[in-house]
Tab-separated table of C-alpha atoms and ligand atoms in Angstrom:
chain	number	residue	atom	x	y	z
M	1	MET	CA	52.201	-24.241	-53.631
M	2	PRO	CA	48.770	-23.634	-55.417
M	3	VAL	CA	48.007	-26.680	-57.269
M	4	GLN	CA	47.996	-25.150	-60.799
M	5	GLU	CA	51.617	-23.680	-60.454
M	6	SER	CA	53.187	-27.165	-60.523
M	7	ILE	CA	52.006	-28.168	-63.798
M	8	ILE	CA	50.914	-25.725	-66.370
M	9	PHE	CA	50.299	-26.217	-69.952
M	10	THR	CA	48.663	-24.072	-72.515
M	11	PRO	CA	45.412	-25.756	-73.126
M	12	VAL	CA	45.331	-27.732	-76.454
M	13	ARG	CA	42.201	-28.083	-78.474
M	14	ILE	CA	42.208	-31.153	-80.642
M	15	PRO	CA	39.698	-30.840	-83.648
M	16	ARG	CA	37.770	-33.634	-84.501
M	17	PRO	CA	39.397	-35.223	-87.511
M	18	GLU	CA	42.616	-35.194	-85.375
M	19	HIS	CA	41.296	-37.303	-82.599
M	20	THR	CA	39.570	-41.003	-82.309
M	21	LEU	CA	36.872	-40.190	-80.021
M	22	SER	CA	33.757	-41.200	-82.209
M	23	ARG	CA	30.284	-40.224	-81.303
M	24	SER	CA	29.292	-43.750	-82.193
M	25	LYS	CA	31.210	-45.024	-78.931
M	26	ILE	CA	29.254	-42.855	-76.641
M	27	SER	CA	25.995	-43.999	-75.184
M	28	GLN	CA	22.711	-42.587	-76.371
M	29	ALA	CA	21.802	-41.437	-73.229
M	30	ALA	CA	25.099	-39.420	-72.446
M	31	LEU	CA	24.681	-37.986	-76.128
M	32	SER	CA	21.204	-37.132	-75.521
M	33	VAL	CA	22.178	-35.150	-71.910
M	34	LEU	CA	24.960	-33.184	-73.886
M	35	TYR	CA	22.679	-32.252	-76.508
M	36	GLN	CA	19.786	-31.028	-74.542
M	37	LEU	CA	21.970	-28.939	-72.010
M	38	GLN	CA	23.737	-27.555	-75.273
M	39	LYS	CA	20.379	-26.770	-76.543
M	40	ALA	CA	19.008	-25.211	-73.150
M	41	GLY	CA	22.098	-22.869	-73.814
M	42	TYR	CA	24.633	-24.345	-71.609
M	43	GLN	CA	28.226	-25.641	-72.346
M	44	ALA	CA	28.562	-29.347	-71.927
M	45	PHE	CA	31.462	-31.789	-72.030
M	46	LEU	CA	31.955	-35.304	-71.391
M	47	VAL	CA	34.877	-36.004	-68.940
M	48	GLY	CA	36.296	-38.737	-66.993
M	49	GLY	CA	36.433	-42.475	-67.557
M	50	GLY	CA	34.167	-41.888	-70.376
M	51	VAL	CA	36.590	-40.089	-72.725
M	52	ARG	CA	39.614	-42.071	-71.378
M	53	ASP	CA	38.379	-45.378	-71.754
M	54	VAL	CA	36.721	-44.654	-75.380
M	55	LEU	CA	39.983	-43.049	-76.356
M	56	LEU	CA	41.774	-46.333	-75.164
M	57	GLY	CA	39.342	-48.477	-77.228
M	58	ARG	CA	37.708	-49.731	-73.987
M	59	SER	CA	34.148	-49.580	-73.308
M	60	PRO	CA	33.524	-46.960	-70.515
M	61	LYS	CA	31.586	-48.258	-67.064
M	62	ASP	CA	29.861	-45.077	-67.015
M	63	PHE	CA	29.656	-41.480	-68.714
M	64	ASP	CA	30.251	-38.280	-66.855
M	65	VAL	CA	29.118	-34.986	-67.869
M	66	VAL	CA	30.361	-31.590	-66.862
M	67	THR	CA	28.542	-28.211	-67.557
M	68	ASN	CA	28.580	-24.560	-66.453
M	69	ALA	CA	24.686	-24.987	-65.547
M	70	LEU	CA	24.126	-25.030	-61.943
M	71	PRO	CA	22.350	-28.194	-60.255
M	72	GLU	CA	19.196	-26.402	-60.145
M	73	GLN	CA	19.459	-25.360	-63.683
M	74	VAL	CA	20.226	-28.806	-64.766
M	75	LYS	CA	16.999	-30.100	-62.917
M	76	SER	CA	15.025	-27.631	-64.817
M	77	VAL	CA	16.306	-29.061	-68.121
M	78	PHE	CA	15.543	-32.567	-67.326
M	79	LEU	CA	12.718	-32.074	-64.709
M	80	ARG	CA	11.411	-35.410	-63.318
M	81	GLN	CA	14.117	-37.223	-65.397
M	82	CYS	CA	16.636	-35.501	-62.984
M	83	ARG	CA	17.657	-36.007	-59.198
M	84	LEU	CA	20.116	-34.004	-57.200
M	85	ILE	CA	21.951	-35.903	-55.156
M	86	GLY	CA	24.846	-35.513	-52.354
M	87	ARG	CA	25.027	-32.524	-49.775
M	88	ARG	CA	29.312	-32.547	-49.830
M	89	PHE	CA	29.258	-32.582	-53.691
M	90	VAL	CA	25.713	-31.713	-55.174
M	91	LEU	CA	25.593	-33.566	-58.531
M	92	ALA	CA	22.577	-34.275	-60.789
M	93	HIS	CA	21.727	-37.777	-61.895
M	94	VAL	CA	19.687	-37.763	-65.210
M	95	HIS	CA	18.008	-40.849	-65.697
M	96	LEU	CA	17.623	-41.821	-69.390
M	97	ASN	CA	17.210	-45.215	-71.268
M	98	ARG	CA	17.522	-47.160	-67.764
M	99	SER	CA	20.985	-45.645	-67.292
M	100	ILE	CA	22.279	-42.614	-65.137
M	101	ILE	CA	24.403	-39.865	-66.273
M	102	GLU	CA	26.174	-38.004	-63.798
M	103	VAL	CA	26.131	-34.429	-64.418
M	104	SER	CA	28.274	-32.139	-62.405
M	105	THR	CA	28.698	-28.424	-62.455
M	106	PHE	CA	32.068	-26.796	-62.958
M	107	ARG	CA	34.085	-26.410	-59.692
M	108	ALA	CA	36.984	-24.458	-58.958
M	109	HIS	CA	39.768	-26.015	-57.120
M	110	HIS	CA	39.859	-24.832	-53.844
M	111	ALA	CA	43.562	-23.324	-54.374
M	112	LYS	CA	41.768	-20.975	-56.852
M	113	GLY	CA	39.839	-19.063	-53.702
M	114	GLY	CA	36.039	-19.589	-53.192
M	115	ASP	CA	34.560	-21.019	-50.165
M	116	GLY	CA	35.704	-24.524	-50.649
M	117	VAL	CA	35.955	-25.809	-47.033
M	118	ILE	CA	39.274	-27.529	-45.767
M	119	GLU	CA	39.859	-29.110	-42.728
M	120	ASN	CA	43.491	-30.660	-41.950
M	121	GLY	CA	44.119	-30.340	-45.654
M	122	ARG	CA	40.853	-32.409	-46.523
M	123	ILE	CA	38.055	-31.184	-48.536
M	124	VAL	CA	35.019	-31.407	-46.764
M	125	ARG	CA	32.945	-29.482	-49.009
M	126	ASP	CA	33.303	-28.744	-52.907
M	127	ASN	CA	30.747	-26.887	-53.987
M	128	VAL	CA	32.653	-23.757	-55.509
M	129	TYR	CA	30.961	-23.589	-58.746
M	130	SER	CA	32.572	-21.955	-61.567
M	131	ASN	CA	31.660	-20.711	-64.888
M	132	HIS	CA	34.860	-21.785	-66.712
M	133	ILE	CA	35.997	-25.414	-67.600
M	134	HIS	CA	39.464	-24.067	-67.186
M	135	ASP	CA	38.793	-23.886	-63.317
M	136	ASP	CA	37.401	-27.360	-63.528
M	137	VAL	CA	40.512	-29.114	-64.739
M	138	TRP	CA	42.553	-28.549	-61.528
M	139	ARG	CA	39.945	-30.139	-59.150
M	140	ARG	CA	40.344	-33.343	-61.050
M	141	ASP	CA	42.516	-36.028	-59.953
M	142	PHE	CA	44.704	-37.514	-62.735
M	143	THR	CA	45.880	-36.045	-65.950
M	144	VAL	CA	44.055	-38.941	-68.146
M	145	ASN	CA	40.833	-38.013	-66.287
M	146	ALA	CA	40.967	-34.558	-67.129
M	147	LEU	CA	40.179	-34.560	-70.981
M	148	TYR	CA	37.169	-32.883	-72.061
M	149	TYR	CA	35.026	-33.703	-75.248
M	150	ASP	CA	33.267	-30.467	-76.418
M	151	ILE	CA	29.714	-31.485	-77.772
M	152	GLN	CA	29.627	-28.171	-79.672
M	153	ASP	CA	32.316	-28.845	-82.005
M	154	PHE	CA	33.428	-32.443	-81.142
M	155	SER	CA	36.678	-31.512	-80.259
M	156	LEU	CA	38.935	-32.530	-77.280
M	157	ILE	CA	40.585	-30.190	-74.710
M	158	ASP	CA	43.443	-31.094	-73.073
M	159	TYR	CA	44.621	-28.572	-70.369
M	160	VAL	CA	47.373	-31.242	-68.522
M	161	ASN	CA	48.979	-33.063	-71.118
M	162	GLY	CA	46.473	-35.865	-70.592
M	163	LEU	CA	46.920	-37.229	-74.204
M	164	ALA	CA	50.521	-37.819	-73.966
M	165	ASP	CA	49.935	-39.645	-70.448
M	166	LEU	CA	47.340	-41.484	-72.179
M	167	GLN	CA	49.374	-42.716	-75.014
M	168	SER	CA	52.390	-43.663	-72.836
M	169	GLY	CA	50.298	-45.301	-70.220
M	170	THR	CA	50.883	-42.999	-67.222
M	171	ILE	CA	48.940	-42.249	-64.132
M	172	ARG	CA	49.837	-38.641	-63.293
M	173	LEU	CA	48.173	-36.640	-60.158
M	174	ILE	CA	47.466	-32.994	-61.482
M	175	GLY	CA	49.402	-30.539	-58.931
M	176	GLU	CA	51.405	-31.537	-55.905
M	177	PRO	CA	50.876	-35.247	-54.976
M	178	LEU	CA	50.918	-35.205	-51.409
M	179	LEU	CA	48.719	-32.278	-51.119
M	180	ARG	CA	46.291	-33.848	-53.379
M	181	TYR	CA	46.235	-37.049	-51.482
M	182	GLN	CA	45.848	-35.152	-48.267
M	183	GLU	CA	42.623	-33.206	-49.858
M	184	ASP	CA	41.314	-36.764	-50.616
M	185	PRO	CA	43.239	-39.878	-49.689
M	186	VAL	CA	40.835	-41.817	-51.713
M	187	ARG	CA	42.797	-40.764	-54.621
M	188	MET	CA	45.366	-43.045	-53.667
M	189	LEU	CA	43.261	-46.173	-54.097
M	190	ARG	CA	41.876	-44.627	-57.562
M	191	ALA	CA	45.668	-44.317	-58.524
M	192	VAL	CA	46.063	-48.191	-57.515
M	193	ARG	CA	42.809	-48.870	-59.234
M	194	PHE	CA	43.401	-47.135	-62.713
M	195	ALA	CA	46.810	-48.708	-62.668
M	196	ALA	CA	45.496	-52.209	-62.137
M	197	LYS	CA	42.657	-51.922	-64.590
M	198	LEU	CA	44.357	-49.933	-67.427
M	199	GLY	CA	47.877	-51.802	-67.084
M	200	PHE	CA	49.230	-48.121	-66.451
M	201	THR	CA	52.301	-46.966	-64.509
M	202	VAL	CA	52.132	-44.496	-61.507
M	203	GLU	CA	54.822	-42.122	-62.498
M	204	PRO	CA	57.166	-41.797	-59.575
M	205	ALA	CA	56.150	-38.446	-57.883
M	206	THR	CA	52.720	-39.449	-58.039
M	207	ALA	CA	53.839	-42.896	-56.735
M	208	ALA	CA	56.063	-41.811	-53.873
M	209	PRO	CA	53.965	-40.267	-51.341
M	210	ILE	CA	51.537	-43.291	-51.316
M	211	PHE	CA	53.811	-45.725	-49.718
M	212	HIS	CA	53.864	-43.998	-46.360
M	213	SER	CA	50.492	-42.169	-46.670
M	214	GLY	CA	47.866	-45.266	-46.049
M	215	GLY	CA	47.276	-43.753	-42.477
M	216	LEU	CA	45.281	-41.030	-44.184
M	217	LEU	CA	42.702	-43.294	-44.920
M	218	ALA	CA	41.630	-43.455	-41.403
M	219	HIS	CA	39.942	-40.019	-41.981
M	220	ILE	CA	37.551	-41.342	-44.752
M	221	PRO	CA	34.160	-42.879	-43.707
M	222	PRO	CA	34.310	-46.625	-43.757
M	223	ALA	CA	31.218	-46.694	-45.875
M	224	ARG	CA	33.009	-44.839	-48.790
M	225	LEU	CA	36.007	-47.128	-48.341
M	226	TYR	CA	33.516	-49.936	-48.824
M	227	GLU	CA	32.241	-48.613	-52.241
M	228	GLU	CA	36.186	-48.104	-53.294
M	229	VAL	CA	36.747	-51.705	-52.216
M	230	LEU	CA	33.728	-52.856	-54.568
M	231	LYS	CA	35.568	-50.966	-57.607
M	232	LEU	CA	38.981	-52.540	-56.658
M	233	PHE	CA	37.723	-55.907	-56.613
M	234	PHE	CA	34.817	-56.200	-58.805
M	235	SER	CA	35.772	-54.317	-61.920
M	236	GLY	CA	37.744	-57.627	-63.278
M	237	HIS	CA	41.134	-56.569	-62.086
M	238	ALA	CA	41.079	-57.953	-58.536
M	239	VAL	CA	44.258	-59.793	-58.509
M	240	GLU	CA	46.318	-57.014	-60.058
M	241	SER	CA	44.550	-54.322	-57.677
M	242	PHE	CA	45.320	-56.543	-54.588
M	243	ARG	CA	48.838	-56.678	-55.721
M	244	GLN	CA	49.273	-53.294	-56.105
M	245	LEU	CA	47.457	-52.514	-52.911
M	246	ARG	CA	49.974	-54.560	-51.196
M	247	LYS	CA	52.961	-52.709	-53.087
M	248	TYR	CA	51.735	-49.520	-51.808
M	249	ASN	CA	50.891	-50.410	-48.280
M	250	LEU	CA	47.480	-49.520	-48.933
M	251	PHE	CA	45.879	-52.961	-48.208
M	252	MET	CA	46.870	-52.809	-44.610
M	253	PRO	CA	44.821	-49.669	-43.700
M	254	LEU	CA	41.650	-51.328	-45.386
M	255	PHE	CA	42.081	-55.032	-44.015
M	256	PRO	CA	44.710	-54.736	-41.233
M	257	TYR	CA	43.539	-57.918	-39.520
M	258	THR	CA	43.739	-59.997	-42.920
M	259	ASP	CA	47.045	-57.952	-43.483
M	260	ALA	CA	48.695	-59.338	-40.383
M	261	CYS	CA	48.362	-62.805	-41.496
M	262	LEU	CA	49.756	-62.566	-44.842
M	263	GLY	CA	53.364	-62.335	-43.630
M	264	ASP	CA	53.538	-65.738	-41.938
M	265	ASP	CA	50.470	-67.539	-43.455
M	266	PRO	CA	51.191	-68.581	-47.188
M	267	MET	CA	48.054	-70.646	-46.870
M	268	ALA	CA	46.176	-67.272	-46.176
M	269	MET	CA	47.760	-65.748	-49.174
M	270	ALA	CA	47.182	-68.789	-51.711
M	271	LEU	CA	43.366	-68.764	-50.589
M	272	ILE	CA	42.983	-65.032	-51.163
M	273	GLU	CA	44.921	-64.969	-54.506
M	274	GLN	CA	42.590	-67.705	-55.536
M	275	VAL	CA	39.357	-65.936	-54.419
M	276	LEU	CA	40.685	-63.025	-56.688
M	277	THR	CA	41.604	-64.995	-59.525
M	278	ASN	CA	38.125	-66.759	-59.736
M	279	THR	CA	36.428	-63.416	-59.179
M	280	ASP	CA	38.302	-62.037	-62.146
M	281	GLN	CA	37.446	-65.070	-64.312
M	282	ARG	CA	33.791	-65.160	-63.297
M	283	ILE	CA	33.586	-61.230	-64.493
M	284	ALA	CA	35.338	-62.031	-67.590
M	285	GLU	CA	32.568	-64.709	-68.265
M	286	ASN	CA	29.907	-62.520	-67.308
M	287	LYS	CA	28.911	-64.599	-64.137
M	288	PRO	CA	27.460	-63.005	-60.989
M	289	VAL	CA	29.770	-62.405	-58.495
M	290	MET	CA	29.161	-61.928	-54.566
M	291	PRO	CA	30.834	-59.416	-52.381
M	292	ALA	CA	29.946	-61.590	-49.469
M	293	PHE	CA	32.081	-64.529	-50.814
M	294	LEU	CA	35.051	-62.541	-51.579
M	295	LEU	CA	34.819	-60.785	-48.271
M	296	ALA	CA	34.504	-64.082	-46.169
M	297	THR	CA	37.317	-65.422	-47.793
M	298	LEU	CA	39.498	-62.204	-47.091
M	299	LEU	CA	38.445	-62.447	-43.739
M	300	TRP	CA	38.620	-65.991	-42.920
M	301	PRO	CA	42.434	-66.105	-42.024
M	302	PRO	CA	42.088	-63.548	-39.274
M	303	LEU	CA	38.995	-65.302	-38.201
M	304	LEU	CA	40.445	-68.474	-37.516
M	305	ARG	CA	43.121	-66.408	-35.836
M	306	MET	CA	40.992	-65.073	-33.465
M	307	LEU	CA	39.485	-68.654	-32.440
M	308	PRO	CA	40.715	-70.571	-29.612
M	309	ASP	CA	43.226	-73.148	-31.209
M	310	ARG	CA	43.473	-70.927	-34.165
M	311	SER	CA	41.119	-73.377	-36.032
M	312	LEU	CA	37.459	-73.979	-36.282
M	313	PRO	CA	35.919	-75.319	-32.897
M	314	THR	CA	35.439	-78.882	-33.322
M	315	LYS	CA	34.254	-79.805	-29.521
M	316	GLU	CA	30.482	-80.727	-29.161
M	317	GLY	CA	28.433	-78.329	-27.465
M	318	ASN	CA	28.354	-74.691	-28.023
M	319	GLN	CA	30.756	-74.452	-31.156
M	320	GLN	CA	28.279	-72.531	-32.994
M	321	GLU	CA	27.879	-69.835	-30.342
M	322	LEU	CA	31.686	-69.546	-29.829
M	323	LEU	CA	31.898	-68.950	-33.774
M	324	ILE	CA	29.307	-66.461	-34.179
M	325	GLU	CA	30.788	-64.528	-31.048
M	326	THR	CA	34.138	-64.254	-32.992
M	327	VAL	CA	32.662	-63.391	-36.372
M	328	GLN	CA	30.634	-60.565	-34.288
M	329	HIS	CA	33.972	-59.207	-32.932
M	330	LEU	CA	35.827	-59.406	-36.084
M	331	LEU	CA	33.382	-57.922	-38.022
M	332	THR	CA	32.870	-54.988	-35.288
M	333	GLN	CA	36.754	-54.362	-35.362
M	334	GLN	CA	36.819	-54.686	-39.168
M	335	SER	CA	33.993	-52.268	-39.793
M	336	ARG	CA	36.246	-49.189	-38.366
M	337	HIS	CA	38.267	-49.455	-41.571
M	338	VAL	CA	35.747	-50.700	-44.318
M	339	PHE	CA	32.223	-50.687	-43.167
M	340	ILE	CA	30.489	-53.717	-44.827
M	341	PRO	CA	26.926	-53.480	-44.844
M	342	LYS	CA	24.564	-55.621	-42.886
M	343	ARG	CA	23.096	-57.692	-45.912
M	344	VAL	CA	26.690	-58.517	-46.938
M	345	THR	CA	27.919	-59.503	-43.140
M	346	THR	CA	24.543	-61.577	-42.633
M	347	LEU	CA	25.624	-63.797	-45.853
M	348	MET	CA	29.413	-63.641	-44.709
M	349	GLN	CA	28.365	-65.040	-41.383
M	350	ASP	CA	26.300	-67.956	-43.072
M	351	ILE	CA	29.133	-68.992	-45.193
M	352	TRP	CA	31.399	-69.190	-42.191
M	353	LEU	CA	28.750	-71.057	-40.234
M	354	PHE	CA	28.510	-73.522	-43.126
M	355	GLN	CA	31.805	-74.539	-42.645
M	356	LEU	CA	30.930	-76.019	-39.483
M	357	ARG	CA	27.747	-77.576	-40.553
M	358	LEU	CA	29.400	-78.948	-43.892
M	359	THR	CA	32.147	-80.454	-41.980
M	360	GLY	CA	30.285	-81.477	-38.768
M	361	ARG	CA	29.800	-85.387	-37.537
M	362	SER	CA	26.087	-85.384	-37.933
M	363	ARG	CA	25.155	-86.029	-41.481
M	364	GLY	CA	21.873	-87.233	-41.210
M	365	LYS	CA	18.589	-86.021	-42.571
M	366	ARG	CA	19.613	-82.651	-41.462
M	367	SER	CA	22.201	-82.823	-44.655
M	368	LEU	CA	19.407	-83.052	-46.961
M	369	ARG	CA	17.688	-80.046	-45.430
M	370	LEU	CA	21.210	-78.050	-45.675
M	371	LEU	CA	21.011	-78.732	-49.427
M	372	GLU	CA	17.831	-76.384	-49.793
M	373	HIS	CA	19.202	-73.906	-47.820
M	374	PRO	CA	19.521	-70.694	-49.700
M	375	CYS	CA	23.187	-70.234	-48.374
M	376	PHE	CA	24.419	-73.823	-49.321
M	377	ARG	CA	25.842	-73.142	-52.822
M	378	ALA	CA	28.206	-70.282	-51.252
M	379	GLY	CA	28.992	-72.286	-48.203
M	380	TYR	CA	29.739	-75.416	-50.246
M	381	ASP	CA	31.771	-73.579	-52.907
M	382	PHE	CA	33.928	-72.057	-49.860
M	383	LEU	CA	34.388	-75.364	-48.772
M	384	LEU	CA	35.644	-76.255	-52.073
M	385	LEU	CA	37.868	-73.368	-52.360
M	386	ARG	CA	39.426	-74.045	-48.568
M	387	ALA	CA	40.009	-77.732	-49.791
M	388	SER	CA	42.007	-76.885	-52.528
M	389	PHE	CA	44.586	-75.866	-50.183
M	390	GLU	CA	43.705	-78.305	-47.584
M	391	GLU	CA	43.930	-82.222	-48.204
M	392	SER	CA	41.872	-83.067	-45.050
M	393	LEU	CA	38.621	-81.210	-46.449
M	394	LYS	CA	38.668	-83.435	-49.563
M	395	LYS	CA	36.501	-86.162	-47.883
M	396	PHE	CA	33.710	-83.618	-47.024
M	397	THR	CA	33.814	-81.875	-50.357
M	398	ASP	CA	33.611	-85.410	-52.022
M	399	TRP	CA	30.749	-86.653	-49.755
M	400	TRP	CA	28.709	-83.475	-50.559
M	401	GLU	CA	29.516	-83.646	-54.198
M	402	GLN	CA	28.025	-87.202	-54.153
M	403	LEU	CA	24.905	-86.028	-52.374
M	404	GLN	CA	24.280	-83.448	-54.643
M	405	GLN	CA	24.895	-85.401	-57.703
M	406	GLY	CA	23.096	-88.424	-56.708
M	407	ASP	CA	19.506	-89.320	-57.535
M	408	GLU	CA	17.108	-90.388	-54.863
M	409	ASN	CA	18.423	-93.971	-54.550
M	410	ILE	CA	22.306	-92.723	-54.006
M	411	ARG	CA	20.842	-90.227	-51.403
M	412	GLN	CA	19.134	-93.033	-49.906
M	413	SER	CA	22.047	-95.172	-49.723
M	414	LEU	CA	24.081	-92.403	-48.478
M	415	LEU	CA	21.703	-91.583	-45.762
M	416	PRO	CA	20.398	-94.973	-44.591
M	417	ASN	CA	16.993	-95.016	-42.494
M	418	HIS	CA	16.598	-91.429	-43.396
M	419	PRO	CA	13.263	-90.385	-45.128
M	420	SER	CA	14.026	-88.441	-48.288
M	421	PRO	CA	13.388	-84.493	-48.173
M	422	SER	CA	10.129	-84.756	-50.168
M	423	LYS	CA	8.723	-87.295	-47.293
M	424	SER	CA	9.916	-85.142	-44.547
M	425	LEU	CA	8.430	-82.193	-46.434
M	426	GLN	CA	5.120	-83.904	-46.895
M	427	ARG	CA	5.213	-84.586	-43.237
M	428	LYS	CA	5.741	-80.904	-42.419
M	429	LYS	CA	2.928	-79.895	-44.471
M	430	ARG	CA	0.656	-82.451	-43.009
M	431	LYS	CA	1.381	-81.299	-39.419
M	432	LYS	CA	0.804	-77.681	-40.465
M	433	LYS	CA	-2.594	-78.590	-41.852
M	434	LYS	CA	-3.604	-80.066	-38.401
E	501	ATP	P1	35.456	-45.211	-63.615
E	501	ATP	O1	34.097	-44.613	-63.985
E	501	ATP	O2	36.043	-46.024	-64.781
E	501	ATP	O3	35.902	-45.854	-62.292
E	501	ATP	P2	36.129	-42.517	-63.928
E	501	ATP	O4	37.629	-41.837	-64.080
E	501	ATP	O5	35.102	-42.110	-64.898
E	501	ATP	O6	36.632	-43.962	-63.587
E	501	ATP	P3	34.634	-41.644	-61.656
E	501	ATP	O7	34.502	-41.984	-60.158
E	501	ATP	O8	33.454	-41.897	-62.447
E	501	ATP	O9	35.764	-42.014	-62.084
E	501	ATP	O10	34.643	-39.899	-61.736
E	501	ATP	C1	34.562	-39.087	-62.792
E	501	ATP	C2	35.780	-38.036	-63.017
E	501	ATP	O11	35.663	-37.004	-61.817
E	501	ATP	C3	36.922	-38.498	-62.886
E	501	ATP	O12	37.381	-39.049	-64.162
E	501	ATP	C4	37.763	-37.508	-62.216
E	501	ATP	O13	38.426	-36.568	-63.114
E	501	ATP	C5	36.729	-36.893	-61.300
E	501	ATP	N1	37.154	-37.400	-59.953
E	501	ATP	C6	36.317	-38.684	-59.515
E	501	ATP	N2	36.701	-38.637	-58.241
E	501	ATP	C7	37.519	-37.847	-57.946
E	501	ATP	C8	38.670	-37.479	-56.684
E	501	ATP	N3	38.545	-38.258	-55.395
E	501	ATP	N4	39.594	-36.364	-56.754
E	501	ATP	C9	39.399	-35.821	-57.994
E	501	ATP	N5	38.709	-35.998	-59.043
E	501	ATP	C10	37.767	-37.049	-59.187
E	502	MG	MG1	33.236	-42.544	-64.551
């Protein structure tokens, strides 16, 4: 069924006095892009999250502009401020006032004809440009994301009853849901993300196919899924996103090894819920967050499971090698689902190795050196997180806490007969000079 047959409304134009989207809520950079396109003789609209979030009284993450100008024409308006990106979907990025405004050209949905390329129901190329806004609307995902703000007269254009859905808090796919998920399975993750972020309800026909379509995510490049995972867990609604992912059976295709632990390991669930809660809280307080820390926590339960005795190795000898081998094995398997970049996995491995170091027997002068290690904070915080569920770790966290708090004298009493780090540093320097 062509997508536009299942949901047809007459487009409604809402004049400026009848809606609440004020220009003062749109960034200067986005306004400037809209005006410059208009001045060059093109149509220009704000669309997507920028319109949706402003109408909801929230601050948008970014502003997306759509126009009838082709990418090359956009480039000729903004010249060196503009970069064309993407091969599957060519977009223009306009760099203004230290922000990036994404400008896309109207595209027709493949069901409207043209040469959009579909393989096994999936869109693999989508550069079917159109001159008409009414073509563009059908390729958008949800009705609340398909509201257009026209810079020419400041009116809103609503083709798919998006305003009503915005008011009732409804996530509704445009078109036939299963087909739209097959075209691009990431839309399932987007449904979950918007439901979590906005506190909206996914309407039944949009929700129904998701429960049994998680397998479609296997067709998505794992690097794209990593970007989606970051959006799900680092937009301030990680707890709710996780809950919804689990509800719709979407967590399993992303993190199958973690998912396998959640059924019978209440501690794993508690640990993960806690790290997600902490992440949301840090974002609410504008504190920095570290993907490596959250991912190290998510993958900790399956890591333990893969180790002999299902726990950190404690025997003397090659315990570190054993841990590294297992980490590499887990990360290789995991990267087939969600690809975690090397800079992040390196940190994750460090955080995990620190669990051995911070609970090991030898706490001599090496301990003082560990304090200066760039990964100490993350490793120690992870130990703290674990200790809130494992009483037996308390003695280690207390010990490290004292070591960090203490002045030089306390450090010396904790580490009898060991030189202070400053002395050992001096000695190292002297050696170097020689
Ligand atoms: P936010 O920026 O807050 O994450 P958004 O809705 O603006 O939300 P973007 O990823 O910035 O999301 O995309 C901008 C718009 O492009 C969306 O609102 C939607 O109309 C369209 N869009 C993005 N991704 C898809 C997709 N996978 N399928 C269909 N339309 C999409
Ligand atoms: Mg956006």
